[in-house]
mmCIF file of C-alpha atoms in Angstrom:
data_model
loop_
_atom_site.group_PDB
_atom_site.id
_atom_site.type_symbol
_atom_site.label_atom_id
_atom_site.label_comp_id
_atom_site.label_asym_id
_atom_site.label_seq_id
_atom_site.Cartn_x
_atom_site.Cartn_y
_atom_site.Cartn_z
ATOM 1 C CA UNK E 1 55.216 54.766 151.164
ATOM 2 C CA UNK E 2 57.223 53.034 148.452
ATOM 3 C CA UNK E 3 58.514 55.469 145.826
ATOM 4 C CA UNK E 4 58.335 54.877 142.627
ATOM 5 C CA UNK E 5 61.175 53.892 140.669
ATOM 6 C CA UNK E 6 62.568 55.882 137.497
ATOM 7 C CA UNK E 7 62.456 53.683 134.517
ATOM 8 C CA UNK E 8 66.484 53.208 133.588
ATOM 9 C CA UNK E 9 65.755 54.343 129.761
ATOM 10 C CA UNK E 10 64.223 57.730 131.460
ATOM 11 C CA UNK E 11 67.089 58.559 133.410
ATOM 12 C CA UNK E 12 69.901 57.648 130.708
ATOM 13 C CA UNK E 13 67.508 60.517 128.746
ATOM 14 C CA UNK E 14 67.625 62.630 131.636
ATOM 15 C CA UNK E 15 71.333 62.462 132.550
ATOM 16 C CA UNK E 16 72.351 63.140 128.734
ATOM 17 C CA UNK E 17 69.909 65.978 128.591
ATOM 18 C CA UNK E 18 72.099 67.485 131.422
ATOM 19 C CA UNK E 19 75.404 66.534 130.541
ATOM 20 C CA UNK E 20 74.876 68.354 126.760
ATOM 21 C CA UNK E 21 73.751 70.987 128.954
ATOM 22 C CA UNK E 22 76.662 71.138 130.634
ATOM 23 C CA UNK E 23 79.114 70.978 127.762
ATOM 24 C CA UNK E 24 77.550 73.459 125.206
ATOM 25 C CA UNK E 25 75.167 75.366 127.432
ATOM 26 C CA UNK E 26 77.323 78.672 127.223
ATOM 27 C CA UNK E 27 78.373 77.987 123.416
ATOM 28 C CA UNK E 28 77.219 78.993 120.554
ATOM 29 C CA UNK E 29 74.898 76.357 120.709
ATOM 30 C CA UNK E 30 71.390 75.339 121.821
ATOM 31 C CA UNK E 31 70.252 72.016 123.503
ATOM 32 C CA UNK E 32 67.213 71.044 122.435
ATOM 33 C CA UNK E 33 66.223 67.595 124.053
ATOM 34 C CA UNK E 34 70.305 66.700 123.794
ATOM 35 C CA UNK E 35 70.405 67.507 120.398
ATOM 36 C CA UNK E 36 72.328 70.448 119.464
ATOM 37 C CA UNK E 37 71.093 73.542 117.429
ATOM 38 C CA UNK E 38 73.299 76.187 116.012
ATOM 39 C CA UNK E 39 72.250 79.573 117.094
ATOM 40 C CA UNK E 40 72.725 81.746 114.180
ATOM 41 C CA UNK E 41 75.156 84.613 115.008
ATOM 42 C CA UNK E 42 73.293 87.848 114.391
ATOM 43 C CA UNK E 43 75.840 90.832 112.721
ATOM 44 C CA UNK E 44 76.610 93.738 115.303
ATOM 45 C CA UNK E 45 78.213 96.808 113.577
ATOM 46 C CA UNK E 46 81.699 97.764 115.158
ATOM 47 C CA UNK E 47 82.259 101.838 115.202
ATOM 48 C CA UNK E 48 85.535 102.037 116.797
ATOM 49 C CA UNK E 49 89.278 101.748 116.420
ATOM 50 C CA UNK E 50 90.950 99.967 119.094
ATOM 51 C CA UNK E 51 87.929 101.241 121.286
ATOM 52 C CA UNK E 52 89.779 104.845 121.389
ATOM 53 C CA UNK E 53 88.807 106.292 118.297
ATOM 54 C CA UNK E 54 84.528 106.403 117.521
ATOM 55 C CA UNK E 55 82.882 107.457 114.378
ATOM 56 C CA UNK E 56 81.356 110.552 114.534
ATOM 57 C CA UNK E 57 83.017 111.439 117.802
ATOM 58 C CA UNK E 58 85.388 114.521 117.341
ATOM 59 C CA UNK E 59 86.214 114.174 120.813
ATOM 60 C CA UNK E 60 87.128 110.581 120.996
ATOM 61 C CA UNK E 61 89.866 111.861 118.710
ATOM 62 C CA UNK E 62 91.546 115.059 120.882
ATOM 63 C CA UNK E 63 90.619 112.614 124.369
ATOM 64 C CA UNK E 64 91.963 108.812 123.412
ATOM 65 C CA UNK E 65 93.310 108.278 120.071
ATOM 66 C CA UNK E 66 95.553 112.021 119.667
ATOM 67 C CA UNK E 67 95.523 113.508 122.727
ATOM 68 C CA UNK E 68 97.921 116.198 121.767
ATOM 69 C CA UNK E 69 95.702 118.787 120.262
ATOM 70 C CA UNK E 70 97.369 119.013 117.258
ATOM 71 C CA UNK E 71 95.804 119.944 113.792
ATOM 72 C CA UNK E 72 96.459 117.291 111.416
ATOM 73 C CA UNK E 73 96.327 117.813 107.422
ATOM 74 C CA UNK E 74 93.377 116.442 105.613
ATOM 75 C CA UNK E 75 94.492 115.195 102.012
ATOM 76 C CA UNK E 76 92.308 115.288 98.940
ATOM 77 C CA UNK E 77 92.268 112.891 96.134
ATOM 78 C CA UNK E 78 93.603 109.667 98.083
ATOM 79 C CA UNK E 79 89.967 107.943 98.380
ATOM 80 C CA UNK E 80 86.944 109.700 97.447
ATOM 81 C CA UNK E 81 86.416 112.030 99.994
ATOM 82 C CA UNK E 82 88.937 114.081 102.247
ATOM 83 C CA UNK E 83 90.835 111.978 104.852
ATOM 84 C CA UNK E 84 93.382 111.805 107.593
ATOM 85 C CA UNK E 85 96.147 109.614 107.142
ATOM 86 C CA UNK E 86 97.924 107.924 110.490
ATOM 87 C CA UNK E 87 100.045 104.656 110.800
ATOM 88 C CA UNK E 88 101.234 102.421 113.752
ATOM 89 C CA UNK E 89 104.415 102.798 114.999
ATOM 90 C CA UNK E 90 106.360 100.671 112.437
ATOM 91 C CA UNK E 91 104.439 102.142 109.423
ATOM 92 C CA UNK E 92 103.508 98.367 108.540
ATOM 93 C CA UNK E 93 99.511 99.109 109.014
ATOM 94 C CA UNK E 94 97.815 102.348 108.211
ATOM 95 C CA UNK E 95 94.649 103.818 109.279
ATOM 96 C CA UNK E 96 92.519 106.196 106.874
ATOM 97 C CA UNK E 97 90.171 108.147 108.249
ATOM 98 C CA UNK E 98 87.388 109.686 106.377
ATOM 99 C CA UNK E 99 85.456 113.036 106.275
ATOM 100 C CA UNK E 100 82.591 113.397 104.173
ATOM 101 C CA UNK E 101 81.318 116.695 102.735
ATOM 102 C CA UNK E 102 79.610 119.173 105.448
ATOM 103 C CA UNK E 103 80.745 116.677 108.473
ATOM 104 C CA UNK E 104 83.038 118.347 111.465
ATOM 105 C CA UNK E 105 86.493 117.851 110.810
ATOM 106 C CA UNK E 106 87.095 115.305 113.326
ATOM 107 C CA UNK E 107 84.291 113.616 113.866
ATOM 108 C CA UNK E 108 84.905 110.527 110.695
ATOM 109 C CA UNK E 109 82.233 109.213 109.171
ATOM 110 C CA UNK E 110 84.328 105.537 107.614
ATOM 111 C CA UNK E 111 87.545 103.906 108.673
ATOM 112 C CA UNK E 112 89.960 102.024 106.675
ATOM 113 C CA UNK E 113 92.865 99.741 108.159
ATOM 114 C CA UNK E 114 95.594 98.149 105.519
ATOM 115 C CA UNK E 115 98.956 97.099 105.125
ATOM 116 C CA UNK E 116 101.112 99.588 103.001
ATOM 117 C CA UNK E 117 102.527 97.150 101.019
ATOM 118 C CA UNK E 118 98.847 96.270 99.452
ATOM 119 C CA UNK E 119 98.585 100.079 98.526
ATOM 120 C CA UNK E 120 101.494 101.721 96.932
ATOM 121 C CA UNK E 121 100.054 104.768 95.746
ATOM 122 C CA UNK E 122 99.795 105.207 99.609
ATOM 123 C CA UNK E 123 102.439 107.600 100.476
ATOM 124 C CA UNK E 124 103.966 106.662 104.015
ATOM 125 C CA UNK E 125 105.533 109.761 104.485
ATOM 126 C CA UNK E 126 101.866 111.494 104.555
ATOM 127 C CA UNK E 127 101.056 109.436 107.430
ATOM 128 C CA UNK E 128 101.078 110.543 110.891
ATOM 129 C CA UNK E 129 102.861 108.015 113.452
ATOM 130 C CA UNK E 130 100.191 107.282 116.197
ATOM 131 C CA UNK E 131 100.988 105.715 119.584
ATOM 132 C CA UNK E 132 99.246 102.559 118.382
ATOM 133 C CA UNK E 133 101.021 99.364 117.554
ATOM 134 C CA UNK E 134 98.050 97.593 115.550
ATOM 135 C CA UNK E 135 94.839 98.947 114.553
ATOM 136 C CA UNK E 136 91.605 96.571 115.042
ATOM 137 C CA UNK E 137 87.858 97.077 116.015
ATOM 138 C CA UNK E 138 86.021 96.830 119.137
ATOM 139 C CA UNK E 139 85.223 93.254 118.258
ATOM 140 C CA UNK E 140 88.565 92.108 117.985
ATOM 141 C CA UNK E 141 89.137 91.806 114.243
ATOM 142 C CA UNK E 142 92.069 93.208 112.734
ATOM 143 C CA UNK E 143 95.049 92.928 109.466
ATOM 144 C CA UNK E 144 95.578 89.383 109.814
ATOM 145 C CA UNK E 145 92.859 87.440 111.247
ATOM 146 C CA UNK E 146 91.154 84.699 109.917
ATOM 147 C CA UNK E 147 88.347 84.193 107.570
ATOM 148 C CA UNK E 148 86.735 81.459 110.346
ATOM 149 C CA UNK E 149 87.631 84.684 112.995
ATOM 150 C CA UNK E 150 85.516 86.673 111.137
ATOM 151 C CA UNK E 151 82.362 84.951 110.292
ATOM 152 C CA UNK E 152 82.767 83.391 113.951
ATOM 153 C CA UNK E 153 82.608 87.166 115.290
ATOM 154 C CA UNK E 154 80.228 88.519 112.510
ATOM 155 C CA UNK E 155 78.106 85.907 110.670
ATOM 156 C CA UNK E 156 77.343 84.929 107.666
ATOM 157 C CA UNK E 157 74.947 87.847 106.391
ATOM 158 C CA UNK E 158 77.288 88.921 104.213
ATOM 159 C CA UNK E 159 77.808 89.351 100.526
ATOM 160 C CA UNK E 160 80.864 87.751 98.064
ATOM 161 C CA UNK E 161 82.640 89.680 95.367
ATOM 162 C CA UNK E 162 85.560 87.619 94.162
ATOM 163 C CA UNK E 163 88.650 89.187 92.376
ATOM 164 C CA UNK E 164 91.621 87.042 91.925
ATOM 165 C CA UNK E 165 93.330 85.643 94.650
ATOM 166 C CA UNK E 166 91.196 88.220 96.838
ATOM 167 C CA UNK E 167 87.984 87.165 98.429
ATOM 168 C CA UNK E 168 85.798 90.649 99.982
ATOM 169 C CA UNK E 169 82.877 89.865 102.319
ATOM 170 C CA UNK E 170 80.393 92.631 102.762
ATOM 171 C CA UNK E 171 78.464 93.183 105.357
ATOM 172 C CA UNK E 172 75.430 96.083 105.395
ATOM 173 C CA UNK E 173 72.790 97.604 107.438
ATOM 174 C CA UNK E 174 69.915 99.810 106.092
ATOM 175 C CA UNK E 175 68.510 103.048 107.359
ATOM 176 C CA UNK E 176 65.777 101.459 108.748
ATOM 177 C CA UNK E 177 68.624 99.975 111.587
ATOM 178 C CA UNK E 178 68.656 101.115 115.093
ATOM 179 C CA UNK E 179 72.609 101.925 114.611
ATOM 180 C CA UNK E 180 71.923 103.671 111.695
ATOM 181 C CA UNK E 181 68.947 105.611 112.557
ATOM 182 C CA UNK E 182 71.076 106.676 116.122
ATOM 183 C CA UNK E 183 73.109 108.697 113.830
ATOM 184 C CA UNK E 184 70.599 109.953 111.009
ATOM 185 C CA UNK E 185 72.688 107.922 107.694
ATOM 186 C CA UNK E 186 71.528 106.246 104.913
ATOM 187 C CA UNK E 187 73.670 102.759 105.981
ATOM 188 C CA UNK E 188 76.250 101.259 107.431
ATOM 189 C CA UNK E 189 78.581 98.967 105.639
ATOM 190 C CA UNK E 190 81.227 96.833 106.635
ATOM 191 C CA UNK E 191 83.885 95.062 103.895
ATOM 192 C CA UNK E 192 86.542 92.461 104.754
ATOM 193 C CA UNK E 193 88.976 91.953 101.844
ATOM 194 C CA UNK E 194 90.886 88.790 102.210
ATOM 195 C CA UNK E 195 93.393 87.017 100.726
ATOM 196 C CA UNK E 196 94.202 83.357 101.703
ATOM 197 C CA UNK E 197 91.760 83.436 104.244
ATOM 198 C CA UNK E 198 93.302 86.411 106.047
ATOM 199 C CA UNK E 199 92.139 89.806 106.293
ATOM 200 C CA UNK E 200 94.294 92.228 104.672
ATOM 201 C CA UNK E 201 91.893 95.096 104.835
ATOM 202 C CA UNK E 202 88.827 96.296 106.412
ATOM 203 C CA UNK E 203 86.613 99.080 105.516
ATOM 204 C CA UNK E 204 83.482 100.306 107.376
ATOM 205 C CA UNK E 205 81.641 103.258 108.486
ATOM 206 C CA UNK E 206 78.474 105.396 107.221
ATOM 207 C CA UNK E 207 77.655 104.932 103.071
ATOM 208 C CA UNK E 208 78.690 108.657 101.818
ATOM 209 C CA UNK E 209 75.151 110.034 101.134
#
């Protein structure tokens, strides 16, 4: 029995089919008849520092990010609710913790990573030297990287306020979210002020109720 023979035009079809397959099958891409479809990246909140310190999780604190026990001093009047203070070991970046009203003391409902310099009504000599040499989240984003970094990791969901040379991109979940439901908060919320495309702070955590 004679087999039939593919019709040339069919198999160039077929073989670029599964060579775009190939190349952007595990991309952030789709292939769709070998034409390529952006998958649009869908925002995941980040809750961590540097996958050692967890919003509301007192005991990520004592276990992983300060493991020696020791009482540190909440300071009123810096941002608008109580917070803890800490910096990395050269006291370039700091980390702000925040406590709001009727919370446990250590388990932090918002976290805020900056460069002293940008902040100089940010005392350094309140801030406790952690074992840490950057700060970043869970996703990877920290001081420094870029704004492509950014909406590469988070999307493009966001909001754009505009001041100056300083670009912020919000980002925001409602308490009809999963994430925010799993903790019983109003929202989430998660800012990226940048300045020449680079992040030079990032804010986010649970919306003070």
């Amino acid at each position: 029995m004679k087999v039939k023979e593919m019709p040339i035009y069919t198999l160039i079809f077929v073989l670029l089919i599964k060579m775009t397959e190939g190349q952007y099958g595990h991309s952030g891409t789709e292939s769709l008849y070998g034409l390529l479809v952006d998958k649009p990246i869908v925002f995941k909140p980040d809750s961590s520092i540097n996958k050692c310190l967890f919003l509301e999780d007192y005991e990520s604190y004592f276990l992983k990010f300060f493991p020696n026990k020791k009482r540190q001093r909440t300071h009123d009047f810096i941002r608008s609710s109580p917070v803890m203070i800490f910096s990395d070991q050269l006291k370039e970046e700091y980390l702000i913790a925040y406590r709001y009203e009727g919370g446990n003391e250590y388990a932090f409902d918002c976290f805020e990573i900056g460069y002293f310099e940008d902040d100089k009504k940010l005392n350094k000599k309140l801030a406790v030297i952690s074992k840490e040499t950057i700060f970043m989240t869970e996703s990877g984003l920290g001081l420094g990287s870029t704004l492509e970094e950014v909406t590469n990791t988070k999307g493009k969901n966001f909001k754009v306020k505009r001041k100056g040379n300083d670009m912020t991109l919000t980002y925001y979940l409602s308490d009809k979210h999963a994430f925010v439901k799993r903790y019983y908060m109003l929202a989430y919320f998660m800012e990226f002020r940048l300045r020449e495309n680079k992040v030079r702070q990032i804010t986010f955590g649970f919306e003070y109720p």
